[in-house]
XYZ file of C-alpha atoms in Angstrom:
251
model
C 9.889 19.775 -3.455
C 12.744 19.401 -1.035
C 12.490 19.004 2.606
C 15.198 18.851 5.607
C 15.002 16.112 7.937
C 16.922 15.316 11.240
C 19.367 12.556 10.114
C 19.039 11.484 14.025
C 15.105 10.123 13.645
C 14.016 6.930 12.863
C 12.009 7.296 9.348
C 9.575 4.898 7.606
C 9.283 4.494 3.604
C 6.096 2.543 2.724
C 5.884 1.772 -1.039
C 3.331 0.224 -3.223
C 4.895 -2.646 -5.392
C 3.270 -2.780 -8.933
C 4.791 0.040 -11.481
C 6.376 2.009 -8.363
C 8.997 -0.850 -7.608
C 8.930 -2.877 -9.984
C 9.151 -1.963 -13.878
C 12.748 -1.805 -14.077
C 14.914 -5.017 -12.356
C 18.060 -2.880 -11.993
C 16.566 0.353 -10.654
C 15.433 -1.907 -8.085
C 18.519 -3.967 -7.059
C 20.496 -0.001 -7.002
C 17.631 1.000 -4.624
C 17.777 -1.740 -2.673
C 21.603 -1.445 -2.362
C 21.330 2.110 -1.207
C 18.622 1.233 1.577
C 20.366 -1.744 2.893
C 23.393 0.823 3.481
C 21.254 2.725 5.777
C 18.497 -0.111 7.822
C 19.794 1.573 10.769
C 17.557 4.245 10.119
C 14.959 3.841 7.182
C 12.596 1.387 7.852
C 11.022 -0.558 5.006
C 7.669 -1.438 4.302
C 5.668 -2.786 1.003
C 2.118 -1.766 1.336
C 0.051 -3.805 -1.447
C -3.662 -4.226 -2.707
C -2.860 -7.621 -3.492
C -3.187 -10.627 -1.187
C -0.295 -12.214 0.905
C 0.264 -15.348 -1.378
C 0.627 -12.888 -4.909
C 2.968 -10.760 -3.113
C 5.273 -12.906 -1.539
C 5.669 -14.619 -5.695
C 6.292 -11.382 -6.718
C 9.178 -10.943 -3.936
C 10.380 -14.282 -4.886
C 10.679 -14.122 -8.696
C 11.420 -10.301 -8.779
C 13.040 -9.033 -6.222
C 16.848 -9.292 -4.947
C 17.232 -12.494 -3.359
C 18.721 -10.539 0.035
C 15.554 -8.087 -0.313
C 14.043 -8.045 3.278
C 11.686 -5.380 3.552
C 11.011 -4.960 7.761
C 6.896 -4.987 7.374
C 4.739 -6.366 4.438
C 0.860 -4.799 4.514
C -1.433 -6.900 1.841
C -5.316 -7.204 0.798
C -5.479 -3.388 0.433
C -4.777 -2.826 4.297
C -6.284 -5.801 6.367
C -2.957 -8.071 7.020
C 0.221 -6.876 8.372
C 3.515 -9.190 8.240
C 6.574 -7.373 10.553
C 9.372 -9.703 9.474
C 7.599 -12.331 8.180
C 4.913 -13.294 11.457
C 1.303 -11.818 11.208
C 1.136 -8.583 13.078
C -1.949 -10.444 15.266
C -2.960 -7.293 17.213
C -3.784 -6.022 13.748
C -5.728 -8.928 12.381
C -7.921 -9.224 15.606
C -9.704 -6.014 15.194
C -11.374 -7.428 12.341
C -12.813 -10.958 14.301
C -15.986 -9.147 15.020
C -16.392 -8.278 11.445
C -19.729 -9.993 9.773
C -17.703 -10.797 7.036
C -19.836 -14.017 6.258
C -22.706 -12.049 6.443
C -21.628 -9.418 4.199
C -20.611 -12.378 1.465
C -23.823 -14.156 1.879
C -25.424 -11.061 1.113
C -23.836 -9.974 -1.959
C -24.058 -13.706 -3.143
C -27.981 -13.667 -3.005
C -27.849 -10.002 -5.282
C -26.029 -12.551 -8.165
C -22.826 -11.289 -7.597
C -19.732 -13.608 -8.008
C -16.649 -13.626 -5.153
C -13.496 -13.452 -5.815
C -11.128 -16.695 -5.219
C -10.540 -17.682 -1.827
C -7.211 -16.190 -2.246
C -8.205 -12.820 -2.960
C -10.367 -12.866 0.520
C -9.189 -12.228 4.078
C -11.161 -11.698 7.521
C -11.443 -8.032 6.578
C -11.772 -8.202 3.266
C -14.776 -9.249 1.144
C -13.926 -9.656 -2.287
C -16.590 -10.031 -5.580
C -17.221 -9.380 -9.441
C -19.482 -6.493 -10.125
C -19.859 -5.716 -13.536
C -19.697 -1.984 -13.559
C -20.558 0.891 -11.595
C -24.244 1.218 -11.378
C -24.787 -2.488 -10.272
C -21.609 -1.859 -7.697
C -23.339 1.624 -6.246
C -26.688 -0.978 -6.190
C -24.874 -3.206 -3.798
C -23.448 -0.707 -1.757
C -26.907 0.687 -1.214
C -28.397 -2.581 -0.517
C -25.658 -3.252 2.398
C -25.959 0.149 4.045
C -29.658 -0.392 3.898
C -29.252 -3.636 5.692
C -27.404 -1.846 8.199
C -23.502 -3.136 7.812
C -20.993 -0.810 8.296
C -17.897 -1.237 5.839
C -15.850 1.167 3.592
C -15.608 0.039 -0.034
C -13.040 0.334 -3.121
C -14.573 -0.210 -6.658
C -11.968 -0.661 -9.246
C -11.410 -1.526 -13.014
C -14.668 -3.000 -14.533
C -15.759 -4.925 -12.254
C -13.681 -5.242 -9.145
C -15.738 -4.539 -5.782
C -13.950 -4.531 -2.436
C -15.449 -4.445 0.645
C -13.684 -3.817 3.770
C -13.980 -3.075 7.350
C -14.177 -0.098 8.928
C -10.771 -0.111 10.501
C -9.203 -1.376 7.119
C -7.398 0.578 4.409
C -3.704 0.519 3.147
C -3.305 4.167 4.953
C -4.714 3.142 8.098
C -2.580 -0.003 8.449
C 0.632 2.585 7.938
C -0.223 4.629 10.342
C -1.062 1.640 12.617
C 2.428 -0.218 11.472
C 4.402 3.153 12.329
C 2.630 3.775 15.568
C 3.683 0.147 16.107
C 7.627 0.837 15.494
C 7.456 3.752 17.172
C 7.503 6.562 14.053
C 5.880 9.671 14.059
C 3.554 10.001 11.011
C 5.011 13.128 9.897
C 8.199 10.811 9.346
C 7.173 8.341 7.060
C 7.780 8.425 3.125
C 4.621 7.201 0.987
C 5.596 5.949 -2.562
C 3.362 5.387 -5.289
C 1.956 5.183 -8.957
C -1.685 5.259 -8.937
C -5.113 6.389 -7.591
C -5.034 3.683 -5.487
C -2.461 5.140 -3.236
C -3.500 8.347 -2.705
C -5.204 7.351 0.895
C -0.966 6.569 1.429
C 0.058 9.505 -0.035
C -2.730 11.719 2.285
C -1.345 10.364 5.161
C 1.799 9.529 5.243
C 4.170 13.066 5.927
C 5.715 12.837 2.454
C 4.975 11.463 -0.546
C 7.185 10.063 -3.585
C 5.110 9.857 -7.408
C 7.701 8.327 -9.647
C 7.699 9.661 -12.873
C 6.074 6.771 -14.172
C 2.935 7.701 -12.280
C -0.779 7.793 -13.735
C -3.048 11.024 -14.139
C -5.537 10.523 -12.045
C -2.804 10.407 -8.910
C -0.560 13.388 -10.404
C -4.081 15.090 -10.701
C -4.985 14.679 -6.807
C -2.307 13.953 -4.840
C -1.214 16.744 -2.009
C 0.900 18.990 -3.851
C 2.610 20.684 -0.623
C 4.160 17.322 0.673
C 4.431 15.143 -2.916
C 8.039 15.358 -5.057
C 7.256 14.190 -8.483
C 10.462 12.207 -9.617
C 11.704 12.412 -13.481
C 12.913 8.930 -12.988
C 10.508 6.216 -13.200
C 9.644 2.848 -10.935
C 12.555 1.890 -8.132
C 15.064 5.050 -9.706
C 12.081 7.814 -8.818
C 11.524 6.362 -5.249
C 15.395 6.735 -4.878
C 15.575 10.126 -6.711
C 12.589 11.221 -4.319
C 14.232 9.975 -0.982
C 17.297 11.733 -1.884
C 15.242 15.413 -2.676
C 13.556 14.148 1.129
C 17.204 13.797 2.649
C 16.164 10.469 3.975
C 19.539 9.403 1.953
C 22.066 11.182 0.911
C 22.638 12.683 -2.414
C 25.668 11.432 -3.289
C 24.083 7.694 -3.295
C 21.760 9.163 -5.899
C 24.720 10.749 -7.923
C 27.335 7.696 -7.829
């Protein structure tokens, strides 16, 4: 897939981190060489199910030491750093949340949480051990009337979130915020879990690297599928997008 773009607008890449960036170290220093050549107009954001704490280890033993993405999104969509200060008017949608309610509840069904890490105000965080018992819980918190969306992962990894919450809806939220139209921000990704991204950002990148179940579902009519795999596809894909040029792919 290739696409034209006005070199004139402002445009906003949002990438996952794990296997999409990171995989191969110097991929990921020549990407981050080519988007530091043009800040003026790509905006950078990391958009991660982990929490703040994991991420910002990852960006310190990993990552280029000048690597300064402009907006970090953590704990799958409820926390939003824009240069390194909590995005507040984010954050405070979620203070009316019964969070504690919702934890207390799943604690009396047996269920064990998550470390404190692993939790934030819009984010409840627990153990499940498999499907069936996580579908119980679910049932047993819309019966008690909370309203929350929910992410069940791996074996036994249950997240519950707010409403509001969700690494797609704190992109649109963060591009709204910098003043980018939707249909000008680049999602890049590896897995299932970024599909939500993918759906709603206007274009998506799967490096090659990426896993079945995403090549399998992800919009066909606005996704390039790179050959190259981790940081090398998301550069390969924003130079088939025009959101660098080609010649910084080439060189």
């Amino acid at each position: 897939m290739r696409a034209e773009n006005d070199n004139s607008k402002p445009l906003l890449l949002v990438s996952d981190i794990d296997d999409t960036l990171t995989g191969d170290p110097a991929a990921l220093r020549r990407l981050w060489q080519v988007l530091e050549r043009h800040r003026g107009r790509l905006k950078i954001a990391l958009n991660s199910s982990r929490p703040a704490p994991s991420v910002d280890e990852t960006l310190r033993s990993y990552f280029p030491a000048t690597f300064a993405p402009d907006a970090v999104i953590t704990g799958l969509g409820t926390e939003i750093r824009l240069q390194g200060t909590l995005l507040s008017s984010w954050s405070q949608q979620f203070d009316a949340w019964p969070d504690v309610q919702i934890r207390e509840a799943v604690l009396k069904m047996g269920h064990t949480p998550h470390d404190a890490v692993f939790q934030t105000p819009g984010k409840a965080s627990f153990a499940v051990p498999g499907q069936e018992r996580a579908d119980l819980v679910i049932q047993r918190l819309n019966d008690a009337g909370f309203s929350f969306k929910h992410i069940f992962s791996g074996k036994s990894d249950l997240d519950i979130l707010a409403p509001e919450a969700g690494k797609d809806a704190a992109m649109r939220y963060l591009a709204d915020h910098l003043g980018i139209a939707l249909q000008d921000t680049i999602a890049a990704g590896d897995s299932g879990n970024d599909l939500a991204l993918f759906e709603a950002a206007g274009k998506a990148i799967a490096v090659g690297n990426a896993r079945p179940e995403l090549l399998a579902a992800m919009p066909k009519e606005k996704t390039y599928h790179a050959a190259a795999h981790h940081a090398a596809g998301v550069l390969e894909g924003l130079a088939a997008f025009n959101a660098i040029p080609r010649s910084d792919v080439e060189n």
